[in-house]
Short mmCIF file of N, CA and C in Angstrom, two decimals:
data_model
loop_
_atom_site.label_atom_id
_atom_site.label_comp_id
_atom_site.label_asym_id
_atom_site.label_seq_id
_atom_site.Cartn_x
_atom_site.Cartn_y
_atom_site.Cartn_z
N MET K 1 -63.19 -118.08 -16.32
CA MET K 1 -64.13 -117.07 -16.71
C MET K 1 -64.89 -117.47 -17.95
N LYS K 2 -64.21 -117.91 -18.98
CA LYS K 2 -64.89 -118.29 -20.20
C LYS K 2 -65.85 -119.44 -19.95
N GLY K 3 -65.49 -120.34 -19.04
CA GLY K 3 -66.36 -121.46 -18.71
C GLY K 3 -67.69 -121.02 -18.16
N ILE K 4 -67.68 -119.96 -17.35
CA ILE K 4 -68.93 -119.44 -16.79
C ILE K 4 -69.81 -118.90 -17.90
N VAL K 5 -69.24 -118.10 -18.77
CA VAL K 5 -70.03 -117.50 -19.84
C VAL K 5 -70.54 -118.57 -20.80
N ILE K 6 -69.71 -119.53 -21.15
CA ILE K 6 -70.14 -120.62 -22.03
C ILE K 6 -71.24 -121.42 -21.35
N GLY K 7 -71.08 -121.69 -20.07
CA GLY K 7 -72.10 -122.43 -19.33
C GLY K 7 -73.43 -121.70 -19.31
N ILE K 8 -73.40 -120.39 -19.14
CA ILE K 8 -74.62 -119.59 -19.15
C ILE K 8 -75.25 -119.66 -20.53
N ALA K 9 -74.45 -119.54 -21.57
CA ALA K 9 -74.97 -119.56 -22.93
C ALA K 9 -75.64 -120.91 -23.24
N LEU K 10 -75.05 -122.00 -22.78
CA LEU K 10 -75.62 -123.31 -23.03
C LEU K 10 -76.94 -123.50 -22.30
N MET K 11 -77.11 -122.85 -21.16
CA MET K 11 -78.36 -122.99 -20.42
C MET K 11 -79.51 -122.24 -21.07
N GLY K 12 -79.23 -121.46 -22.11
CA GLY K 12 -80.30 -120.76 -22.81
C GLY K 12 -81.34 -121.71 -23.36
N ALA K 13 -80.95 -122.96 -23.62
CA ALA K 13 -81.88 -123.94 -24.16
C ALA K 13 -82.78 -124.56 -23.09
N LEU K 14 -82.47 -124.36 -21.81
CA LEU K 14 -83.28 -124.92 -20.74
C LEU K 14 -84.56 -124.12 -20.55
N SER K 15 -85.58 -124.76 -20.03
CA SER K 15 -86.81 -124.04 -19.73
C SER K 15 -86.55 -123.07 -18.59
N ALA K 16 -87.39 -122.05 -18.47
CA ALA K 16 -87.20 -121.04 -17.43
C ALA K 16 -87.21 -121.66 -16.04
N ALA K 17 -88.02 -122.67 -15.82
CA ALA K 17 -88.09 -123.32 -14.51
C ALA K 17 -86.82 -124.06 -14.17
N ALA K 18 -86.10 -124.54 -15.17
CA ALA K 18 -84.89 -125.32 -14.94
C ALA K 18 -83.63 -124.46 -14.78
N ARG K 19 -83.72 -123.18 -15.08
CA ARG K 19 -82.55 -122.31 -15.01
C ARG K 19 -82.23 -121.94 -13.56
N PRO K 20 -80.99 -122.10 -13.17
CA PRO K 20 -80.61 -121.72 -11.80
C PRO K 20 -80.35 -120.23 -11.70
N GLN K 21 -80.39 -119.74 -10.45
CA GLN K 21 -79.93 -118.40 -10.18
C GLN K 21 -78.45 -118.53 -9.83
N PHE K 22 -77.66 -117.55 -10.23
CA PHE K 22 -76.23 -117.60 -10.01
C PHE K 22 -75.85 -116.74 -8.82
N THR K 23 -74.86 -117.20 -8.08
CA THR K 23 -74.39 -116.42 -6.95
C THR K 23 -73.50 -115.29 -7.43
N ASN K 24 -72.42 -115.62 -8.12
CA ASN K 24 -71.46 -114.62 -8.59
C ASN K 24 -71.10 -114.88 -10.04
N ALA K 25 -70.82 -113.81 -10.76
CA ALA K 25 -70.31 -113.93 -12.12
C ALA K 25 -69.36 -112.77 -12.38
N LYS K 26 -68.25 -113.08 -13.01
CA LYS K 26 -67.27 -112.06 -13.37
C LYS K 26 -67.07 -112.13 -14.87
N PHE K 27 -67.27 -111.00 -15.54
CA PHE K 27 -67.14 -110.94 -16.98
C PHE K 27 -65.83 -110.24 -17.35
N ALA K 28 -65.01 -110.92 -18.12
CA ALA K 28 -63.75 -110.34 -18.60
C ALA K 28 -64.06 -109.25 -19.61
N PRO K 29 -63.13 -108.30 -19.81
CA PRO K 29 -63.35 -107.27 -20.82
C PRO K 29 -63.64 -107.90 -22.18
N GLY K 30 -64.65 -107.36 -22.85
CA GLY K 30 -65.00 -107.85 -24.18
C GLY K 30 -65.92 -109.06 -24.19
N THR K 31 -66.38 -109.53 -23.01
CA THR K 31 -67.25 -110.70 -22.96
C THR K 31 -68.58 -110.40 -23.65
N SER K 32 -68.98 -111.29 -24.53
CA SER K 32 -70.22 -111.16 -25.27
C SER K 32 -70.89 -112.53 -25.34
N ALA K 33 -72.20 -112.58 -25.09
CA ALA K 33 -72.92 -113.85 -25.13
C ALA K 33 -74.38 -113.62 -25.48
N THR K 34 -74.99 -114.63 -26.06
CA THR K 34 -76.43 -114.65 -26.29
C THR K 34 -77.03 -115.66 -25.33
N LEU K 35 -78.00 -115.23 -24.54
CA LEU K 35 -78.48 -116.08 -23.45
C LEU K 35 -79.86 -116.68 -23.66
N GLY K 36 -80.38 -116.68 -24.83
CA GLY K 36 -81.58 -117.46 -25.11
C GLY K 36 -82.91 -116.85 -24.76
N GLY K 37 -83.00 -115.55 -24.54
CA GLY K 37 -84.29 -114.89 -24.43
C GLY K 37 -84.95 -114.83 -23.08
N SER K 38 -84.39 -115.40 -22.04
CA SER K 38 -85.01 -115.34 -20.73
C SER K 38 -84.17 -114.48 -19.80
N SER K 39 -84.68 -114.29 -18.59
CA SER K 39 -83.98 -113.47 -17.62
C SER K 39 -83.16 -114.34 -16.67
N TYR K 40 -81.99 -113.86 -16.28
CA TYR K 40 -81.11 -114.56 -15.35
C TYR K 40 -80.88 -113.68 -14.14
N ALA K 41 -80.73 -114.29 -12.98
CA ALA K 41 -80.51 -113.54 -11.75
C ALA K 41 -79.12 -113.84 -11.20
N PHE K 42 -78.46 -112.80 -10.73
CA PHE K 42 -77.14 -112.91 -10.12
C PHE K 42 -77.15 -112.17 -8.79
N ALA K 43 -76.53 -112.74 -7.77
CA ALA K 43 -76.38 -112.02 -6.52
C ALA K 43 -75.33 -110.94 -6.68
N GLN K 44 -74.15 -111.31 -7.19
CA GLN K 44 -73.04 -110.38 -7.40
C GLN K 44 -72.56 -110.50 -8.85
N LEU K 45 -72.30 -109.36 -9.46
CA LEU K 45 -71.85 -109.32 -10.84
C LEU K 45 -70.63 -108.40 -10.91
N GLU K 46 -69.69 -108.72 -11.80
CA GLU K 46 -68.52 -107.87 -11.99
C GLU K 46 -68.19 -107.78 -13.46
N GLY K 47 -67.93 -106.58 -13.95
CA GLY K 47 -67.49 -106.39 -15.32
C GLY K 47 -68.50 -105.67 -16.19
N TRP K 48 -68.17 -105.63 -17.48
CA TRP K 48 -68.95 -104.91 -18.49
C TRP K 48 -69.44 -105.87 -19.57
N PRO K 49 -70.38 -106.74 -19.31
CA PRO K 49 -70.78 -107.71 -20.33
C PRO K 49 -71.65 -107.10 -21.43
N THR K 50 -71.64 -107.76 -22.58
CA THR K 50 -72.60 -107.52 -23.64
C THR K 50 -73.41 -108.81 -23.74
N LEU K 51 -74.66 -108.74 -23.32
CA LEU K 51 -75.51 -109.93 -23.28
C LEU K 51 -76.73 -109.70 -24.16
N ALA K 52 -76.83 -110.45 -25.22
CA ALA K 52 -77.94 -110.32 -26.15
C ALA K 52 -79.04 -111.32 -25.79
N GLY K 53 -80.27 -110.93 -26.06
CA GLY K 53 -81.38 -111.86 -25.99
C GLY K 53 -81.88 -112.23 -24.61
N SER K 54 -81.56 -111.46 -23.58
CA SER K 54 -82.08 -111.82 -22.26
C SER K 54 -82.11 -110.63 -21.33
N GLY K 55 -82.85 -110.83 -20.24
CA GLY K 55 -82.89 -109.85 -19.18
C GLY K 55 -81.94 -110.27 -18.08
N LEU K 56 -81.71 -109.37 -17.14
CA LEU K 56 -80.75 -109.62 -16.08
C LEU K 56 -81.27 -108.98 -14.79
N THR K 57 -81.18 -109.74 -13.70
CA THR K 57 -81.52 -109.21 -12.38
C THR K 57 -80.28 -109.25 -11.52
N VAL K 58 -79.94 -108.12 -10.92
CA VAL K 58 -78.81 -108.02 -10.00
C VAL K 58 -79.40 -107.85 -8.60
N MET K 59 -79.20 -108.86 -7.77
CA MET K 59 -79.83 -108.86 -6.45
C MET K 59 -79.07 -108.01 -5.42
N ASP K 60 -77.75 -108.17 -5.35
CA ASP K 60 -76.99 -107.51 -4.28
C ASP K 60 -76.00 -106.47 -4.76
N GLY K 61 -75.20 -106.76 -5.77
CA GLY K 61 -74.19 -105.78 -6.16
C GLY K 61 -73.61 -106.01 -7.53
N TRP K 62 -73.14 -104.93 -8.12
CA TRP K 62 -72.47 -104.95 -9.41
C TRP K 62 -71.21 -104.11 -9.27
N THR K 63 -70.06 -104.72 -9.48
CA THR K 63 -68.78 -104.03 -9.37
C THR K 63 -68.23 -103.78 -10.76
N PHE K 64 -67.87 -102.53 -11.00
CA PHE K 64 -67.26 -102.16 -12.28
C PHE K 64 -65.78 -101.90 -12.06
N PRO K 65 -64.92 -102.41 -12.95
CA PRO K 65 -63.49 -102.08 -12.86
C PRO K 65 -63.32 -100.57 -13.04
N GLY K 66 -62.81 -99.90 -12.01
CA GLY K 66 -62.72 -98.45 -12.03
C GLY K 66 -61.91 -97.89 -13.18
N GLU K 67 -60.85 -98.60 -13.59
CA GLU K 67 -60.01 -98.09 -14.67
C GLU K 67 -60.73 -98.12 -16.01
N GLU K 68 -61.87 -98.80 -16.09
CA GLU K 68 -62.60 -98.90 -17.35
C GLU K 68 -63.85 -98.02 -17.39
N VAL K 69 -64.13 -97.28 -16.32
CA VAL K 69 -65.30 -96.39 -16.32
C VAL K 69 -65.08 -95.32 -17.39
N GLY K 70 -66.09 -95.11 -18.20
CA GLY K 70 -65.98 -94.14 -19.29
C GLY K 70 -65.45 -94.74 -20.58
N VAL K 71 -64.86 -95.93 -20.49
CA VAL K 71 -64.37 -96.64 -21.66
C VAL K 71 -65.28 -97.82 -21.94
N GLY K 72 -65.52 -98.62 -20.90
CA GLY K 72 -66.41 -99.77 -21.02
C GLY K 72 -67.83 -99.38 -20.68
N ALA K 73 -68.77 -100.20 -21.11
CA ALA K 73 -70.18 -100.02 -20.77
C ALA K 73 -70.87 -101.36 -20.98
N PHE K 74 -71.81 -101.69 -20.10
CA PHE K 74 -72.55 -102.93 -20.31
C PHE K 74 -73.64 -102.69 -21.35
N SER K 75 -74.05 -103.77 -21.99
CA SER K 75 -75.13 -103.70 -22.97
C SER K 75 -75.97 -104.96 -22.82
N LEU K 76 -77.26 -104.77 -22.56
CA LEU K 76 -78.17 -105.91 -22.38
C LEU K 76 -79.27 -105.84 -23.43
N GLY K 77 -79.61 -106.99 -23.97
CA GLY K 77 -80.67 -107.06 -24.96
C GLY K 77 -82.06 -107.07 -24.35
N GLY K 78 -82.16 -107.28 -23.05
CA GLY K 78 -83.45 -107.33 -22.36
C GLY K 78 -83.52 -106.31 -21.25
N LYS K 79 -84.36 -106.61 -20.26
CA LYS K 79 -84.59 -105.71 -19.14
C LYS K 79 -83.55 -105.91 -18.04
N LEU K 80 -83.11 -104.83 -17.42
CA LEU K 80 -82.21 -104.88 -16.27
C LEU K 80 -83.01 -104.51 -15.02
N THR K 81 -83.00 -105.42 -14.05
CA THR K 81 -83.72 -105.18 -12.81
C THR K 81 -82.74 -105.22 -11.65
N PHE K 82 -82.80 -104.21 -10.79
CA PHE K 82 -81.98 -104.18 -9.59
C PHE K 82 -82.85 -104.55 -8.40
N GLY K 83 -82.35 -105.50 -7.57
CA GLY K 83 -83.04 -105.89 -6.35
C GLY K 83 -83.02 -104.76 -5.33
N ALA K 84 -83.84 -104.90 -4.29
CA ALA K 84 -83.97 -103.86 -3.27
C ALA K 84 -82.66 -103.57 -2.54
N THR K 85 -81.75 -104.55 -2.45
CA THR K 85 -80.49 -104.35 -1.73
C THR K 85 -79.30 -104.15 -2.68
N ALA K 86 -79.56 -103.99 -3.96
CA ALA K 86 -78.48 -103.87 -4.94
C ALA K 86 -77.73 -102.55 -4.78
N GLU K 87 -76.42 -102.63 -5.00
CA GLU K 87 -75.59 -101.42 -5.00
C GLU K 87 -74.52 -101.54 -6.07
N ILE K 88 -74.09 -100.39 -6.54
CA ILE K 88 -73.02 -100.29 -7.53
C ILE K 88 -71.73 -99.96 -6.79
N SER K 89 -70.63 -100.56 -7.21
CA SER K 89 -69.33 -100.20 -6.64
C SER K 89 -68.28 -100.20 -7.74
N PHE K 90 -67.17 -99.55 -7.46
CA PHE K 90 -66.05 -99.50 -8.39
C PHE K 90 -64.87 -100.19 -7.74
N ALA K 91 -64.10 -100.93 -8.53
CA ALA K 91 -62.99 -101.72 -8.00
C ALA K 91 -61.85 -100.85 -7.49
N ASP K 92 -61.75 -99.62 -7.95
CA ASP K 92 -60.75 -98.69 -7.43
C ASP K 92 -61.30 -97.28 -7.51
N ALA K 93 -60.55 -96.31 -7.01
CA ALA K 93 -61.06 -94.94 -6.89
C ALA K 93 -60.75 -94.06 -8.10
N LYS K 94 -60.12 -94.58 -9.11
CA LYS K 94 -59.73 -93.76 -10.26
C LYS K 94 -60.89 -92.96 -10.87
N PRO K 95 -62.07 -93.55 -11.05
CA PRO K 95 -63.12 -92.79 -11.71
C PRO K 95 -63.51 -91.52 -10.96
N ALA K 96 -63.34 -91.52 -9.65
CA ALA K 96 -63.72 -90.34 -8.88
C ALA K 96 -62.99 -89.10 -9.37
N LYS K 97 -61.70 -89.20 -9.59
CA LYS K 97 -60.92 -88.06 -10.03
C LYS K 97 -61.13 -87.78 -11.52
N ALA K 98 -61.23 -88.80 -12.31
CA ALA K 98 -61.33 -88.64 -13.75
C ALA K 98 -62.68 -88.08 -14.19
N PHE K 99 -63.74 -88.34 -13.43
CA PHE K 99 -65.09 -87.98 -13.88
C PHE K 99 -65.80 -87.01 -12.94
N ARG K 100 -65.06 -86.29 -12.17
CA ARG K 100 -65.67 -85.33 -11.25
C ARG K 100 -66.51 -84.32 -12.03
N GLY K 101 -67.80 -84.27 -11.68
CA GLY K 101 -68.70 -83.32 -12.31
C GLY K 101 -69.15 -83.67 -13.71
N LYS K 102 -68.84 -84.87 -14.21
CA LYS K 102 -69.22 -85.27 -15.57
C LYS K 102 -70.05 -86.55 -15.50
N TRP K 103 -71.17 -86.57 -16.21
CA TRP K 103 -71.96 -87.78 -16.30
C TRP K 103 -71.24 -88.79 -17.17
N VAL K 104 -71.23 -90.03 -16.73
CA VAL K 104 -70.62 -91.12 -17.50
C VAL K 104 -71.66 -92.23 -17.64
N THR K 105 -71.76 -92.81 -18.83
CA THR K 105 -72.70 -93.90 -19.07
C THR K 105 -72.09 -95.21 -18.60
N LEU K 106 -72.80 -95.90 -17.71
CA LEU K 106 -72.36 -97.22 -17.26
C LEU K 106 -72.85 -98.31 -18.21
N GLY K 107 -74.00 -98.09 -18.84
CA GLY K 107 -74.49 -99.07 -19.79
C GLY K 107 -75.95 -98.88 -20.15
N THR K 108 -76.43 -99.74 -21.04
CA THR K 108 -77.81 -99.66 -21.51
C THR K 108 -78.48 -101.03 -21.45
N ALA K 109 -79.78 -101.00 -21.29
CA ALA K 109 -80.61 -102.21 -21.31
C ALA K 109 -81.79 -101.94 -22.24
N GLU K 110 -81.86 -102.66 -23.35
CA GLU K 110 -82.89 -102.41 -24.36
C GLU K 110 -84.31 -102.57 -23.82
N GLY K 111 -84.49 -103.43 -22.82
CA GLY K 111 -85.81 -103.64 -22.25
C GLY K 111 -86.14 -102.68 -21.12
N GLY K 112 -85.25 -101.74 -20.85
CA GLY K 112 -85.48 -100.76 -19.78
C GLY K 112 -84.78 -101.17 -18.49
N ILE K 113 -84.75 -100.24 -17.55
CA ILE K 113 -84.11 -100.47 -16.25
C ILE K 113 -85.14 -100.27 -15.16
N GLU K 114 -85.25 -101.26 -14.29
CA GLU K 114 -86.20 -101.21 -13.18
C GLU K 114 -85.43 -101.18 -11.87
N GLY K 115 -85.76 -100.24 -11.02
CA GLY K 115 -85.06 -100.08 -9.75
C GLY K 115 -83.79 -99.28 -9.94
N LEU K 116 -83.31 -98.70 -8.86
CA LEU K 116 -82.06 -97.94 -8.92
C LEU K 116 -81.18 -98.42 -7.77
N PRO K 117 -79.99 -98.90 -8.10
CA PRO K 117 -79.11 -99.41 -7.05
C PRO K 117 -78.57 -98.28 -6.18
N ALA K 118 -78.07 -98.66 -5.01
CA ALA K 118 -77.43 -97.69 -4.13
C ALA K 118 -76.12 -97.23 -4.75
N SER K 119 -75.75 -95.99 -4.49
CA SER K 119 -74.49 -95.43 -4.99
C SER K 119 -73.32 -95.95 -4.18
N PRO K 120 -72.11 -95.95 -4.79
CA PRO K 120 -70.92 -96.43 -4.08
C PRO K 120 -70.58 -95.60 -2.85
N SER K 121 -70.94 -94.31 -2.85
CA SER K 121 -70.72 -93.44 -1.70
C SER K 121 -71.64 -92.24 -1.85
N GLU K 122 -71.64 -91.40 -0.84
CA GLU K 122 -72.50 -90.21 -0.90
C GLU K 122 -72.05 -89.22 -1.97
N ARG K 123 -70.86 -89.37 -2.49
CA ARG K 123 -70.36 -88.46 -3.53
C ARG K 123 -70.79 -88.88 -4.94
N TRP K 124 -71.25 -90.09 -5.09
CA TRP K 124 -71.70 -90.58 -6.40
C TRP K 124 -73.22 -90.46 -6.49
N THR K 125 -73.70 -90.07 -7.66
CA THR K 125 -75.13 -90.05 -7.94
C THR K 125 -75.38 -90.95 -9.13
N LEU K 126 -76.34 -91.86 -8.99
CA LEU K 126 -76.73 -92.74 -10.10
C LEU K 126 -78.09 -92.29 -10.60
N ALA K 127 -78.32 -92.42 -11.90
CA ALA K 127 -79.60 -92.04 -12.48
C ALA K 127 -79.87 -92.85 -13.72
N VAL K 128 -81.15 -93.05 -13.99
CA VAL K 128 -81.58 -93.66 -15.25
C VAL K 128 -81.96 -92.52 -16.17
N ASP K 129 -81.41 -92.53 -17.38
CA ASP K 129 -81.67 -91.48 -18.36
C ASP K 129 -83.16 -91.42 -18.69
N ALA K 130 -83.58 -90.33 -19.31
CA ALA K 130 -84.99 -90.13 -19.67
C ALA K 130 -85.52 -91.24 -20.57
N ASP K 131 -84.66 -91.89 -21.33
CA ASP K 131 -85.10 -92.98 -22.21
C ASP K 131 -85.48 -94.24 -21.44
N GLY K 132 -85.13 -94.28 -20.14
CA GLY K 132 -85.45 -95.44 -19.30
C GLY K 132 -84.57 -96.65 -19.55
N LYS K 133 -83.55 -96.49 -20.40
CA LYS K 133 -82.72 -97.62 -20.81
C LYS K 133 -81.24 -97.44 -20.49
N THR K 134 -80.82 -96.26 -20.03
CA THR K 134 -79.41 -95.95 -19.84
C THR K 134 -79.13 -95.63 -18.38
N LEU K 135 -78.15 -96.32 -17.79
CA LEU K 135 -77.73 -96.06 -16.42
C LEU K 135 -76.49 -95.18 -16.45
N LYS K 136 -76.55 -94.05 -15.73
CA LYS K 136 -75.45 -93.09 -15.71
C LYS K 136 -75.00 -92.84 -14.28
N ALA K 137 -73.78 -92.33 -14.14
CA ALA K 137 -73.23 -91.98 -12.84
C ALA K 137 -72.46 -90.67 -12.95
N ILE K 138 -72.45 -89.92 -11.86
CA ILE K 138 -71.66 -88.70 -11.79
C ILE K 138 -71.01 -88.64 -10.41
N TYR K 139 -69.75 -88.20 -10.39
CA TYR K 139 -69.04 -88.05 -9.13
C TYR K 139 -69.05 -86.57 -8.76
N ASN K 140 -69.56 -86.29 -7.58
CA ASN K 140 -69.62 -84.93 -7.06
C ASN K 140 -68.57 -84.79 -5.97
N GLY K 141 -67.40 -84.32 -6.35
CA GLY K 141 -66.30 -84.18 -5.41
C GLY K 141 -66.55 -83.07 -4.41
N PRO K 142 -65.65 -82.95 -3.46
CA PRO K 142 -65.81 -81.89 -2.47
C PRO K 142 -65.77 -80.51 -3.13
N GLY K 143 -66.56 -79.62 -2.61
CA GLY K 143 -66.59 -78.27 -3.15
C GLY K 143 -67.91 -77.62 -2.82
N LEU K 144 -68.11 -76.47 -3.35
CA LEU K 144 -69.30 -75.68 -3.08
C LEU K 144 -70.14 -75.62 -4.36
N ILE K 145 -71.41 -75.92 -4.22
CA ILE K 145 -72.33 -75.83 -5.36
C ILE K 145 -73.39 -74.79 -5.01
N LEU K 146 -73.56 -73.80 -5.85
CA LEU K 146 -74.59 -72.77 -5.66
C LEU K 146 -75.70 -72.99 -6.66
N LEU K 147 -76.92 -73.04 -6.16
CA LEU K 147 -78.07 -73.14 -7.02
C LEU K 147 -78.77 -71.80 -7.02
N LEU K 148 -78.80 -71.13 -8.14
CA LEU K 148 -79.41 -69.81 -8.25
C LEU K 148 -80.72 -69.92 -8.98
N ARG K 149 -81.69 -69.18 -8.51
CA ARG K 149 -83.01 -69.15 -9.16
C ARG K 149 -83.33 -67.77 -9.62
#
């Protein structure tokens, strides 16, 4: 794991044309790196990274460790872009019970968030906060919701 992050950090010195797109990356808890000011693309991403100085594109999916939802959060120094087929998932079902009916922050991107990934299931709702920089999720468990006007 550390080798991947160190390798990404070292590529910050390469020109944008020379930077590869990554297939998968898994970030251990507490991973922090400075990526040299450009944007990087990943097909699949896992974890809660803190990445300074760059943007990030998630093409297919981002998996968050369920036991860390509400405790961990990603932080990006640049723009976060989700591809058309991107979806969010959780590694286990714990957050569903712990956060029923409560908004939880998944993370922030200083350069803003473009696109909205698919939810892990029909019970989850994902949203970008009014600031355009914060990705949030809420679990809507089974039950009855009345909307009164």
